Coordinates of C-alpha atoms and ligand atoms in Angstrom, one line a residue:
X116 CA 0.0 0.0 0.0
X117 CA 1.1 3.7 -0.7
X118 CA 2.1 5.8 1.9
X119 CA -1.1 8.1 2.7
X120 CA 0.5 11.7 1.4
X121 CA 1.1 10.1 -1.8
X122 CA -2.3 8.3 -1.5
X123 CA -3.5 11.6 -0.3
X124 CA -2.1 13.4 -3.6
X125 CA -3.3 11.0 -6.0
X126 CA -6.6 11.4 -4.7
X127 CA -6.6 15.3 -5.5
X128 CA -5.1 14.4 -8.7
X129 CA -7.2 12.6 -10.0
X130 CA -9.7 14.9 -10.0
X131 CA -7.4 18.2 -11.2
X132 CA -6.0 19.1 -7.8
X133 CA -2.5 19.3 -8.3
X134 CA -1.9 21.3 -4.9
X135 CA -0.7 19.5 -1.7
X136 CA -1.6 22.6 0.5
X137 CA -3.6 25.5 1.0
X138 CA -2.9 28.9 2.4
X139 CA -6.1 30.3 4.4
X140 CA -6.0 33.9 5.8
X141 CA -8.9 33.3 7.6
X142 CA -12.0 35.8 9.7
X143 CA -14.1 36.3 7.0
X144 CA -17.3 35.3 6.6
X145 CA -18.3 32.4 3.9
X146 CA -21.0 33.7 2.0
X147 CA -22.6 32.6 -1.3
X148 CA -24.3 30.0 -3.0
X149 CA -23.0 26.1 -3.9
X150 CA -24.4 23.0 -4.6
X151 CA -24.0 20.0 -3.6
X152 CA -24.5 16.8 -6.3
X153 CA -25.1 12.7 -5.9
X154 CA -24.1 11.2 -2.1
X155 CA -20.5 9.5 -1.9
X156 CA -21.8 7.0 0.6
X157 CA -24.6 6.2 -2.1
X158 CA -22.7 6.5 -6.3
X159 CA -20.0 4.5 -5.2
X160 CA -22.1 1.8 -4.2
X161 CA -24.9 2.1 -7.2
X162 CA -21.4 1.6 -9.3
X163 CA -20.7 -1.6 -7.8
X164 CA -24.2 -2.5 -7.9
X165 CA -24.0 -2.4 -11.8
X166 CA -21.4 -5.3 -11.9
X167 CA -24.4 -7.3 -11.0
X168 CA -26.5 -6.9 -14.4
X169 CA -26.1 -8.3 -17.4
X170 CA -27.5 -5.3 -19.5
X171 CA -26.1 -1.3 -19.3
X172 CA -26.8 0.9 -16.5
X173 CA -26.8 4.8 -16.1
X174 CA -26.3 6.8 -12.9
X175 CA -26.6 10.6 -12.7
X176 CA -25.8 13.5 -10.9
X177 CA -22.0 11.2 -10.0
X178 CA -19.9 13.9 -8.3
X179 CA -15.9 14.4 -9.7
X180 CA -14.6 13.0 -6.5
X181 CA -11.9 10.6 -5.8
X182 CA -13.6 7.9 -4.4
X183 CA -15.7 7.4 -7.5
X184 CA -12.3 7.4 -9.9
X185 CA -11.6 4.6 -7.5
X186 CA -14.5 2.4 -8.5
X187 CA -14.3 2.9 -11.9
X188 CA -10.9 2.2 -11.8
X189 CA -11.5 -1.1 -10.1
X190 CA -14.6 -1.6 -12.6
X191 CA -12.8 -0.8 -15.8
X192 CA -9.8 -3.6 -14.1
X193 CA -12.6 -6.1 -14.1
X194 CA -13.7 -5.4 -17.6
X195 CA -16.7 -3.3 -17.3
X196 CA -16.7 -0.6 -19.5
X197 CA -17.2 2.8 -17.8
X198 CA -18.4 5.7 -20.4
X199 CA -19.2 9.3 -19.3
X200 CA -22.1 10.1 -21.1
X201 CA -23.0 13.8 -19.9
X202 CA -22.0 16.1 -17.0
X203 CA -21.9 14.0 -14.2
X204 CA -23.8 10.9 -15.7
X205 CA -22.0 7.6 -16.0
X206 CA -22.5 4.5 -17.9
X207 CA -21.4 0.9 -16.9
X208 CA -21.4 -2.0 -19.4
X209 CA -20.8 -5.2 -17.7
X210 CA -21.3 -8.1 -20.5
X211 CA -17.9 -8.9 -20.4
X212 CA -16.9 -9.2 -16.6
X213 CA -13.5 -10.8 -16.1
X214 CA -11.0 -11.7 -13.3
X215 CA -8.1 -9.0 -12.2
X216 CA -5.2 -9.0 -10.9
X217 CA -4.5 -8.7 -7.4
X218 CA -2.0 -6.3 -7.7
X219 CA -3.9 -4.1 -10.4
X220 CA -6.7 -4.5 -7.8
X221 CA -4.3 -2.8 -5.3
X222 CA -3.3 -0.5 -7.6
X223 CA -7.1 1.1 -8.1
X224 CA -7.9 0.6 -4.6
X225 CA -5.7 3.0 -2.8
X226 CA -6.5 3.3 0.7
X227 CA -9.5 2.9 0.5
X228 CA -12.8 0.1 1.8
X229 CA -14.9 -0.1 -2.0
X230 CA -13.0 -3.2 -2.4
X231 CA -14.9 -5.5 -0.3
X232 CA -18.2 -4.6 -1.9
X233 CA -17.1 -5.6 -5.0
X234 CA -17.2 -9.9 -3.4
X235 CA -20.9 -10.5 -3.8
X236 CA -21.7 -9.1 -7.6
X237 CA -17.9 -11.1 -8.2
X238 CA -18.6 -14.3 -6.3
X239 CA -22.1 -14.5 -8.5
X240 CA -20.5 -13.4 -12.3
X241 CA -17.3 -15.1 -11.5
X242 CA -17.0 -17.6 -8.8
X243 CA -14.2 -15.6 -7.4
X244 CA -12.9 -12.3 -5.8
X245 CA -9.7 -10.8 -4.2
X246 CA -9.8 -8.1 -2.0
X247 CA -6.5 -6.2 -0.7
X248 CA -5.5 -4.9 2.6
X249 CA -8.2 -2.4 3.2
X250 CA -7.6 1.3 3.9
X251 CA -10.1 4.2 4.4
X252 CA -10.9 6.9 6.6
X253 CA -8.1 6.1 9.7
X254 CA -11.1 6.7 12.1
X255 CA -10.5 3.4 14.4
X256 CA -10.0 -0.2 13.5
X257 CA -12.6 -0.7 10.9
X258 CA -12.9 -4.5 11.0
X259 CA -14.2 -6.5 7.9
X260 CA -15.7 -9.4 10.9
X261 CA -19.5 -8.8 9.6
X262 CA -18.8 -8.9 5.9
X263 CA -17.0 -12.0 5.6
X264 CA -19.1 -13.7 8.2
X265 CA -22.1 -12.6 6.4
X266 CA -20.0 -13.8 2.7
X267 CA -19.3 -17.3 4.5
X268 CA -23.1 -17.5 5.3
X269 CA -24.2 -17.3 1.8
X270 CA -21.7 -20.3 0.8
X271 CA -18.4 -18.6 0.1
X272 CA -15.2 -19.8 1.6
X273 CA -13.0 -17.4 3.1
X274 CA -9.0 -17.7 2.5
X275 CA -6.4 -15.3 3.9
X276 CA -3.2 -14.9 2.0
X277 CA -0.5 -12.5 2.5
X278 CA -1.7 -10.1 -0.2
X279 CA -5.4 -9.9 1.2
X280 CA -8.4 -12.3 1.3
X281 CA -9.3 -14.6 -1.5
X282 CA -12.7 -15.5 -1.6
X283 CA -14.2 -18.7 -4.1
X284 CA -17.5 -20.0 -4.9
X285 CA -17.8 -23.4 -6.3
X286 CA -21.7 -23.3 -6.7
X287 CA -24.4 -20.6 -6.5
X288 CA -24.2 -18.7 -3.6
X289 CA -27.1 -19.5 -1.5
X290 CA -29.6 -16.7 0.6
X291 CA -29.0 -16.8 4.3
X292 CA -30.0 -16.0 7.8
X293 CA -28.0 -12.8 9.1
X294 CA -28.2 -10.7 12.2
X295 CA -25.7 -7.9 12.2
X296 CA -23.9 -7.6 15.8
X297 CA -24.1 -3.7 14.6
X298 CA -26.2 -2.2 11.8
X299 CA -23.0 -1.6 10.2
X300 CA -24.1 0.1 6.5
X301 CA -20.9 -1.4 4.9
X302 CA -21.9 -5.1 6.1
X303 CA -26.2 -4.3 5.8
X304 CA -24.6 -3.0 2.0
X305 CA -22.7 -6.4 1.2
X306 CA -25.6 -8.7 2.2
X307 CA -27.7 -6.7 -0.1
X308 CA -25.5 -6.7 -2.9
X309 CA -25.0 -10.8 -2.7
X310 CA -28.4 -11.8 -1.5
X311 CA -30.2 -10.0 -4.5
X312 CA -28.9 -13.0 -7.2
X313 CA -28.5 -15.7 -4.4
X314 CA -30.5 -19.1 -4.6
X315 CA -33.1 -18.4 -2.4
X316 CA -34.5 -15.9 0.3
X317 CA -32.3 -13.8 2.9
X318 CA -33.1 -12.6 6.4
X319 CA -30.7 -9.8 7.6
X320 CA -31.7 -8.5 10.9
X321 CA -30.0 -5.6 12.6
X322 CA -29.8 -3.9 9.0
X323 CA -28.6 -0.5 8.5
X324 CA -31.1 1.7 7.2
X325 CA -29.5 4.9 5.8
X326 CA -31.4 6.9 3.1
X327 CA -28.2 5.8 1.1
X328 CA -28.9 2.4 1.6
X329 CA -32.5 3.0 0.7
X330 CA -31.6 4.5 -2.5
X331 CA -29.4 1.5 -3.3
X332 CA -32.5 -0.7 -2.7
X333 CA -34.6 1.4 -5.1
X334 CA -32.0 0.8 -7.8
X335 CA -31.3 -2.9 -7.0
X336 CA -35.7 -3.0 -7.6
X337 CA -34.6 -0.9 -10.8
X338 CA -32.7 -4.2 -11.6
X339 CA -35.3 -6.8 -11.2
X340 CA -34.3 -7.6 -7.3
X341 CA -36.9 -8.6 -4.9
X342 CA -36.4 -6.6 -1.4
X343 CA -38.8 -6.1 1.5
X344 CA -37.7 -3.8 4.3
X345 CA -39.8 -4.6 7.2
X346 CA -40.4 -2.9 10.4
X347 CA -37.4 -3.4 13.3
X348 CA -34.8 -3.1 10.9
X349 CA -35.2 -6.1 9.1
X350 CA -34.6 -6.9 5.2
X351 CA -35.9 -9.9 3.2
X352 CA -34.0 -10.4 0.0
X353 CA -35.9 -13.1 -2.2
X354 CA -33.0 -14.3 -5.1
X355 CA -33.4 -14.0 -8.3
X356 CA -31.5 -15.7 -11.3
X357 CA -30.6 -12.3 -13.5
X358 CA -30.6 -8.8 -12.9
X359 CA -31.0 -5.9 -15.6
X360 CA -29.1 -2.4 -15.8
X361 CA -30.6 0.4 -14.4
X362 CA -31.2 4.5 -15.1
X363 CA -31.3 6.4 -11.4
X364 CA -30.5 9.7 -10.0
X365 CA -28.3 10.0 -7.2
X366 CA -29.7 10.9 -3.3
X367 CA -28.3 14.0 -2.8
X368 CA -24.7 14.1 -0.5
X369 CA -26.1 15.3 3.2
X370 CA -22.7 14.7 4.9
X371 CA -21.9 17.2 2.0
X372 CA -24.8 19.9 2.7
X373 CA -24.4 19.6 6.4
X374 CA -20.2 20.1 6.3
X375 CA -21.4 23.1 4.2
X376 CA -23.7 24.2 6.7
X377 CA -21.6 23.9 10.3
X378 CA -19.0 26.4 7.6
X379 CA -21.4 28.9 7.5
X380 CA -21.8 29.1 11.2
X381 CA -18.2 28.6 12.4
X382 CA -17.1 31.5 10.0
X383 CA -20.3 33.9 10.7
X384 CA -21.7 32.9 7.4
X385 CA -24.5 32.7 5.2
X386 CA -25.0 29.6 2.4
X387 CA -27.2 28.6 0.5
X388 CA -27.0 24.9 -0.4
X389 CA -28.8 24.2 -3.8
X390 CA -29.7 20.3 -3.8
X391 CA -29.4 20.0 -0.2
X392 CA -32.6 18.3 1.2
X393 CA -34.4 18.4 4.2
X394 CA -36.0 14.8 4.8
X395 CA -32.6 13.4 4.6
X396 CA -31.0 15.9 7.0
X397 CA -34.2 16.5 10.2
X398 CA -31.8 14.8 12.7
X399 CA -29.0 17.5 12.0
X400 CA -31.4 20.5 11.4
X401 CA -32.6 19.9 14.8
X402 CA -29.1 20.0 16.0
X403 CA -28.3 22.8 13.5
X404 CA -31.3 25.1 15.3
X405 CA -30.5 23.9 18.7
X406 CA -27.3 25.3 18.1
X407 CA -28.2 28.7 17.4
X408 CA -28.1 28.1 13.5
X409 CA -30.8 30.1 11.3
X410 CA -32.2 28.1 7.9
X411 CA -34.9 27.7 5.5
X412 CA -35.9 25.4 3.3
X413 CA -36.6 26.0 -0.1
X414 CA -37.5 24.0 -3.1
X415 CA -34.1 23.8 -4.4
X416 CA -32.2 23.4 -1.4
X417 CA -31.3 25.2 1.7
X418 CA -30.3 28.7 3.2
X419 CA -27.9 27.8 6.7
X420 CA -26.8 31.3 8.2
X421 CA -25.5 32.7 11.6
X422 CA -27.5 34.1 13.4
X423 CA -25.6 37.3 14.7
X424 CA -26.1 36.6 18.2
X425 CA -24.1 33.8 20.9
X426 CA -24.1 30.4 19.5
X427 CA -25.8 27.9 22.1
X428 CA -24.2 24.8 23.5
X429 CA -25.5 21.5 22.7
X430 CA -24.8 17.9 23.9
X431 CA -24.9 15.3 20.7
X432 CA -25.0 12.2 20.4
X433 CA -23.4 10.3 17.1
X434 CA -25.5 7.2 16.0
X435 CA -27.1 5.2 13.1
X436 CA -30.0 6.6 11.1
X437 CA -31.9 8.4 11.9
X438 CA -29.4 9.5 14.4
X439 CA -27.1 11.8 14.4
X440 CA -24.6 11.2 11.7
X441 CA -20.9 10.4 12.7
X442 CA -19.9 12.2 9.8
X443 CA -21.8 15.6 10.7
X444 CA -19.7 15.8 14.1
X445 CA -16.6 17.3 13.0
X446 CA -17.9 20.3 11.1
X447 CA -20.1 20.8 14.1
X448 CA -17.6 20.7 16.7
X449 CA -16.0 23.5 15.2
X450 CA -18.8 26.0 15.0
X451 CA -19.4 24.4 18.8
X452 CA -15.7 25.9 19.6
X453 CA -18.1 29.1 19.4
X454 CA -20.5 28.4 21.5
X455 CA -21.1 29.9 24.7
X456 CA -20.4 27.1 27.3
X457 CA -20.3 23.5 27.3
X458 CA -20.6 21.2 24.7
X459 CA -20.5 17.5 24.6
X460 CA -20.2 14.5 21.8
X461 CA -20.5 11.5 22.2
X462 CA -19.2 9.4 19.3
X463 CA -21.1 6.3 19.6
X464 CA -20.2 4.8 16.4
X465 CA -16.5 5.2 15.5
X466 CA -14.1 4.6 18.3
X467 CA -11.6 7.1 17.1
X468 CA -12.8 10.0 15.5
X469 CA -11.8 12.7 17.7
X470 CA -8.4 13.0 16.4
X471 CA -9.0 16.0 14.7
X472 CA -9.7 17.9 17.9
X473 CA -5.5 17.9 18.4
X474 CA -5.6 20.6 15.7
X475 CA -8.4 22.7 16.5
X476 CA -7.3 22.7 20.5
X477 CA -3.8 24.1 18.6
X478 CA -5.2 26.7 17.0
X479 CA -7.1 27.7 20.4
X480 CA -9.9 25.7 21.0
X481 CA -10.6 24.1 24.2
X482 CA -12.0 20.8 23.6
X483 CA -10.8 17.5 25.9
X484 CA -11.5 14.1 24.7
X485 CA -12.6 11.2 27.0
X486 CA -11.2 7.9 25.8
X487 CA -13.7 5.9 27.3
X488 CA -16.8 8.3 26.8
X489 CA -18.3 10.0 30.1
X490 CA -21.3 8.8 31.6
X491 CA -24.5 11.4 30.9
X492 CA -28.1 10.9 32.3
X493 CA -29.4 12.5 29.3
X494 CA -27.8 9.1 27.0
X495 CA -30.2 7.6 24.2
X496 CA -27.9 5.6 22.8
X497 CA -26.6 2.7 23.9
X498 CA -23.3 2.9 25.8
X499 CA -20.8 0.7 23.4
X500 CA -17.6 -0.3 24.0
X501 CA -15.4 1.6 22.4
X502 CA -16.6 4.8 22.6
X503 CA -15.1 8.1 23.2
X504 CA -16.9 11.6 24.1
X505 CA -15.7 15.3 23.4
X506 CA -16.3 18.2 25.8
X507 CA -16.0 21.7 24.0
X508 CA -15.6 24.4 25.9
X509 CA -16.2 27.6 24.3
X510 CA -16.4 30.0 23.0
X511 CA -12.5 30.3 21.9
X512 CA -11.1 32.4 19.6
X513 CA -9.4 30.2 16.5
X514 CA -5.7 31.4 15.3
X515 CA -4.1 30.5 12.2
X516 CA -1.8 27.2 12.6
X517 CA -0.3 25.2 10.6
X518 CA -2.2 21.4 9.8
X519 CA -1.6 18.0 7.9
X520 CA -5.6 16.3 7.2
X521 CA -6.1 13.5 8.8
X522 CA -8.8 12.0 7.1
X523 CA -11.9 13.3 5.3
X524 CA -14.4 15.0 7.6
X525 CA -11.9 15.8 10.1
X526 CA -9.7 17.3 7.0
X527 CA -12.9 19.5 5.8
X528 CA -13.3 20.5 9.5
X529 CA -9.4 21.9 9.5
X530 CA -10.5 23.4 6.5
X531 CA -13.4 25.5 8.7
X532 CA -11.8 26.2 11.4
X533 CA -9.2 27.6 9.2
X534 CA -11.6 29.4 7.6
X535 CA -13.3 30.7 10.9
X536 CA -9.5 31.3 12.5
X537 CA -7.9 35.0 13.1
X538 CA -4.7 34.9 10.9
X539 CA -3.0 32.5 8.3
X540 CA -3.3 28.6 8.5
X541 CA -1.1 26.5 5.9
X542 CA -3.2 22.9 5.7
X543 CA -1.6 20.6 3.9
X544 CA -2.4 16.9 2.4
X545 CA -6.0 18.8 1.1
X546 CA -5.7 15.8 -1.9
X547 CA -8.0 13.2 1.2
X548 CA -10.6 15.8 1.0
X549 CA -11.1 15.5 -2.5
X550 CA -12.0 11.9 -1.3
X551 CA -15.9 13.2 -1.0
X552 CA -15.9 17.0 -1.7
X553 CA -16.5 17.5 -5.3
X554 CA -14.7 21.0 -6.4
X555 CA -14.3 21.9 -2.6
X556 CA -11.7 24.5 -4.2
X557 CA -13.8 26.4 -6.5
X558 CA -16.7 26.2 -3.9
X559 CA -14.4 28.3 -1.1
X560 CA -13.8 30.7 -3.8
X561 CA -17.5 31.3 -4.9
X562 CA -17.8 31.7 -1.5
X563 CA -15.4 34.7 -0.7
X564 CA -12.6 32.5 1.3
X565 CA -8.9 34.2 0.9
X566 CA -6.5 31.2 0.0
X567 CA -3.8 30.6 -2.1
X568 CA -2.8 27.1 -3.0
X569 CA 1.0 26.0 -2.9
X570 CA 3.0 23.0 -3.3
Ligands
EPZ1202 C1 -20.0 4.0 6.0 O1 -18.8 3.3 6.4 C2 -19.6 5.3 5.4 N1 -18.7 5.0 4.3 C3 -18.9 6.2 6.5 O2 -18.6 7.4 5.9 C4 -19.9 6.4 7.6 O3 -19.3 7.1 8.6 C5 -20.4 5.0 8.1 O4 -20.9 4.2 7.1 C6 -21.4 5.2 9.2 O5 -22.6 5.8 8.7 C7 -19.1 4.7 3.1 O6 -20.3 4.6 2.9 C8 -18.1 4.5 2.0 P1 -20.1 0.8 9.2 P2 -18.8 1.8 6.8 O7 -19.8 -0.5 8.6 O8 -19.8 1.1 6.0 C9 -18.0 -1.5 12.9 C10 -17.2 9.2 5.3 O9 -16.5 10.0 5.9 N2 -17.8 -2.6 12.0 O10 -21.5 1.3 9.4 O11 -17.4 1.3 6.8 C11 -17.1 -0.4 12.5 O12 -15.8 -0.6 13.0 C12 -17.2 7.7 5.7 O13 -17.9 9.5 4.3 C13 -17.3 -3.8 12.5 O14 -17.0 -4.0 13.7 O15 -19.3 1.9 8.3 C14 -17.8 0.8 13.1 O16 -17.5 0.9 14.5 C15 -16.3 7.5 6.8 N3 -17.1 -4.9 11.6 C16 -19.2 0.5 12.9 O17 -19.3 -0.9 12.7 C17 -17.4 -4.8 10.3 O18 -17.3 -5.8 9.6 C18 -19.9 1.2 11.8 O19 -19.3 0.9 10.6 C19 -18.0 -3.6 9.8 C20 -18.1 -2.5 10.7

């Protein structure tokens, strides 16, 4: 595997980012309009889902970020034939699917998790599938336990070699009886994507249930798949023997709209988010308004603002949907920096994802992180075992400093606080963001932010 700045830099190259670093002077509000295009969490997925038909398939409104070079990279290695057909519309021909490599598997992959996805639709069109040491977000051990427990279920068998796991399957993969220790969307993801051409009907209990995850079921229905979602998070998947292509329309990227929106009030701003929408995004506009936040919703998006007065402090806690998304915590915590008071958040999903806050409590912040989590008689979520909690005591004034991204969120959060910051910040490694922020560049110009970028 590459070492993570290169990693890092091929990621911004590959979609026209040539810059390592960017020079913030920072204080000024962000103000302006942006939109916001087809969810990460979802177009990478509806790619791999197209690997499973035996006819073409069309996806729209596919961002230019990284993560989606990465599948079609991986795609293309397999044989499918990847066309871009209009601004952000992609087309996938799969009629002549083929084995790769390992290494050119490596190769696409990067550091990043799309890999295992790709061992259901390859297990059912070729009996086989390899998939590398896995990378992504370094936000805690990440463990592929439920995915191959849930592949070994369905018939496949499991072999580790010193390149990654090998995974073979002699006969038709047969539907199975799951229960998720987690409803982990990853593992709820690869069940889907195997049990739709198994031999027979799937239970997965415990499933994920992410408006991603919905839209992936819509298009796997698109395909000719048979999938009830039933109350108490469970899914039956009946099998069936082919699948068609499909023509769908991205969800729209909340983690996206809602990063956008914790910018405009941790730099006194005003945004208006064209695409963003509000049925996906309740939990954080709750949150957002608790806060102190001003928006409204209009038909083509939303208007997040400050609203010119103290910001309020607010004690969150991260979970699966319809929770609070883990991914809308950073951003937050940095407009919480401003709040008058105490904060808390408790990251009940990730058992390392505060390592961001280092940064931020350099460039002023006061914000201590409890390793095991803090006990709280106001707790709706489950206390998990590896948990950790963040108390955020503002607000703080934010000078410059100078930062290396750690990963994605907590990368766009450096990139707000920056932003928000008295003085000049130099943050480099900004290629990780481009990992799910499609033209974040261009977007902090339309919106008035003073950068230069640099080498
Ligand atoms: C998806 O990751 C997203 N990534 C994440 O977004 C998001 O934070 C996460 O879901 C939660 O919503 C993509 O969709 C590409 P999980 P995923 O499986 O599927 C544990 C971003 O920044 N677990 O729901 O990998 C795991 O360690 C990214 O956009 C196991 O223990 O998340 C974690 O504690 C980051 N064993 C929890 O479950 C397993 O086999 C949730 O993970 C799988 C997961």
């Amino acid at each position: 595997m590459s070492s993570l700045s290169e990693d890092a830099r091929r990621q911004g190259e590959r979609v026209g980012l040539t810059a390592d670093t960017i020079v913030i002077h920072g204080g000024k509000p962000l103000t302006g309009r942006i939109d916001v295009r087809g969810a990460k969490n979802l177009v990478t997925k509806a790619m791999v889902a197209a690997l499973l038909g035996d006819n073409v398939s069309v996806l729209k409104d596919v961002p230019n970020i990284s993560d989606v070079f990465i599948v079609k990279g991986l795609l293309e290695a397999h044989g499918v034939i990847v066309t871009e057909t209009g601004d952000g519309e992609l087309t996938f021909d799969p009629r002549n699917v083929t084995s790769a490599h390992f290494a050119e598997i490596d190769a696409h992959a990067g550091s990043s998790r799309i890999p295992i996805l790709f061992c259901g639709p390859l297990l059912h069109q070729l009996g086989e599938a390899f998939i590398p040491d896995l990378g992504g977000c370094r936000i805690g051990d990440r463990p592929i336990d439920f995915h191959l427990n849930a592949l070994r279920a369905f018939g496949a068998t499991v072999t580790k070699l010193p390149q990654g796991i090998h995974l073979t399957a002699p006969e038709r993969l047969r539907g199975a009886h799951i229960e998720l220790p987690f409803p982990s969307v990853g593992a709820t993801e690869q069940v889907l994507l195997t049990a739709v051409r198994a031999e027979g009907v799937t239970e997965l209990k415990n499933a994920a249930i992410e408006p991603e995850i919905m839209d992936l079921i819509a298009i796997l229905q698109k395909m000719g798949a048979i999938i009830w979602v039933e109350p108490n998070r469970t899914i039956f998947i009946e099998g069936v023997d082919r699948l068609g292509g499909y023509t769908h329309r991205a969800i729209s990227d909340r983690n996206e709209a809602a990063s956008w929106a914790s910018a405009a009030l941790a730099t006194k701003g005003d945004i208006f988010v064209a695409n963003a929408k509000q049925p996906e995004l309740l939990t954080f506009l709750n949150v957002f308004r608790k806060v102190g936040g001003e928006f409204e919703v209009f038909e083509d998006g939303i208007r997040f603002w400050h609203p010119g007065r103290p910001l309020t402090p607010v004690v969150v806690e991260t979970d699966v949907h319809p929770g609070f998304m883990t991914d809308w915590q950073q951003p937050l915590v940095v407009a919480l920096t401003q709040a008058e008071g105490q904060s808390v958040v408790h990251e009940t999903v990730y058992e390392n994802r505060f390592g961001f806050t280092d940064s931020l409590n350099a460039m002023g912040a006061n914000i201590v992180v409890h390793q095991d989590g803090i006990a709280s008689i106001t707790r709706r979520v489950p206390h998990r075992k590896l948990e950790q909690a963040a108390v955020i005591t503002g607000p703080t004034p934010l000078h410059g400093a100078d930062i290396r991204v750690p990963d994605l969120r907590g990368g766009f959060s450096h990139l707000i606080a920056a932003l928000a910051a008295e003085g000049t910040s130099t943050i480099s490694n900004v290629g990780i963001i481009a990992r799910g922020y499609e033209h974040f560049i261009d977007k902090l110009r339309v919106l008035g932010a003073d950068f230069e970028l640099a080498d």
